[in-house]
Amino acid sequence: MRVGEIDFVCKKPNQTKYVQAAYIIDNDETRKREFGRLADIKDNYPKYVISMTPLVKSRDYEGITHLGLREFLKNGL
């Protein structure tokens, strides 16, 4: 298991979402760090990485949704 924390765990009755916030994901080391912590969680709740990486549109990386900050602010999760 990787050492680190998850930035936000959002809970409601019968619903949990995990959110990792990152400034720019521009190399493999950063990608592994930001997505890897979420990938270590073995439940089926939604997992998100939100970043200011240029030109990111909603896309999945190993089952984790990567959202650009602007899209998140406009549309939410």
Short mmCIF file of C-alpha atoms in Angstrom, two decimals:
data_model
loop_
_atom_site.label_atom_id
_atom_site.label_comp_id
_atom_site.label_asym_id
_atom_site.label_seq_id
_atom_site.Cartn_x
_atom_site.Cartn_y
_atom_site.Cartn_z
CA MET A 1 0.00 0.00 0.00
CA ARG A 2 1.20 3.52 -0.78
CA VAL A 3 1.83 6.05 1.94
CA GLY A 4 -0.29 9.19 1.75
CA GLU A 5 -3.73 10.55 2.24
CA ILE A 6 -6.91 11.12 0.29
CA ASP A 7 -7.79 14.82 0.17
CA PHE A 8 -11.56 14.50 0.57
CA VAL A 9 -13.93 11.70 1.53
CA CYS A 10 -17.52 12.83 0.95
CA LYS A 11 -20.16 10.78 2.76
CA LYS A 12 -23.94 10.68 2.76
CA PRO A 13 -26.12 7.79 3.87
CA ASN A 14 -25.38 4.90 1.47
CA GLN A 15 -23.04 7.04 -0.63
CA THR A 16 -19.32 7.78 -0.50
CA LYS A 17 -17.08 9.65 -2.97
CA TYR A 18 -13.31 10.01 -2.84
CA VAL A 19 -11.68 13.14 -4.25
CA GLN A 20 -8.00 13.85 -4.81
CA ALA A 21 -7.00 17.41 -5.75
CA ALA A 22 -3.83 18.10 -7.75
CA TYR A 23 -2.39 21.20 -9.38
CA ILE A 24 -0.92 19.85 -12.63
CA ILE A 25 -0.45 16.21 -13.59
CA ASP A 26 2.31 16.39 -16.17
CA ASN A 27 4.44 13.30 -15.61
CA ASP A 28 4.18 9.65 -14.64
CA GLU A 29 5.46 10.18 -11.09
CA THR A 30 2.71 12.70 -10.33
CA ARG A 31 0.07 10.53 -12.04
CA LYS A 32 1.08 7.49 -9.99
CA ARG A 33 1.03 9.52 -6.76
CA GLU A 34 -2.37 11.14 -7.34
CA PHE A 35 -4.20 8.17 -8.88
CA GLY A 36 -2.36 5.45 -6.96
CA ARG A 37 -3.73 6.44 -3.57
CA LEU A 38 -7.26 6.14 -4.90
CA ALA A 39 -6.49 2.88 -6.72
CA ASP A 40 -5.46 1.35 -3.38
CA ILE A 41 -9.03 1.72 -2.09
CA LYS A 42 -10.78 -1.52 -2.92
CA ASP A 43 -14.44 -0.55 -2.58
CA ASN A 44 -16.79 0.34 -5.44
CA TYR A 45 -17.49 3.95 -4.57
CA PRO A 46 -16.68 6.65 -7.16
CA LYS A 47 -13.18 8.09 -7.15
CA TYR A 48 -12.13 11.40 -8.70
CA VAL A 49 -8.96 13.36 -9.36
CA ILE A 50 -9.53 17.08 -10.02
CA SER A 51 -6.66 19.08 -11.49
CA MET A 52 -5.78 22.18 -13.47
CA THR A 53 -3.96 20.09 -16.07
CA PRO A 54 -4.55 21.90 -19.40
CA LEU A 55 -7.06 20.43 -21.85
CA VAL A 56 -8.32 17.70 -19.50
CA LYS A 57 -11.80 16.58 -20.35
CA SER A 58 -13.58 14.03 -18.22
CA ARG A 59 -11.80 10.71 -18.69
CA ASP A 60 -11.10 7.59 -16.71
CA TYR A 61 -7.74 6.24 -15.62
CA GLU A 62 -7.99 2.73 -14.17
CA GLY A 63 -11.60 3.37 -13.12
CA ILE A 64 -10.83 6.77 -11.55
CA THR A 65 -12.41 9.82 -13.20
CA HIS A 66 -10.03 12.70 -13.99
CA LEU A 67 -11.80 16.05 -14.21
CA GLY A 68 -10.39 19.43 -15.10
CA LEU A 69 -11.01 22.09 -12.46
CA ARG A 70 -13.15 24.19 -14.81
CA GLU A 71 -15.38 21.25 -15.66
CA PHE A 72 -15.74 20.39 -11.97
CA LEU A 73 -16.68 23.98 -11.07
CA LYS A 74 -19.15 24.15 -13.92
CA ASN A 75 -20.80 20.72 -13.62
CA GLY A 76 -19.79 19.27 -10.23
CA LEU A 77 -19.26 15.57 -9.71
#
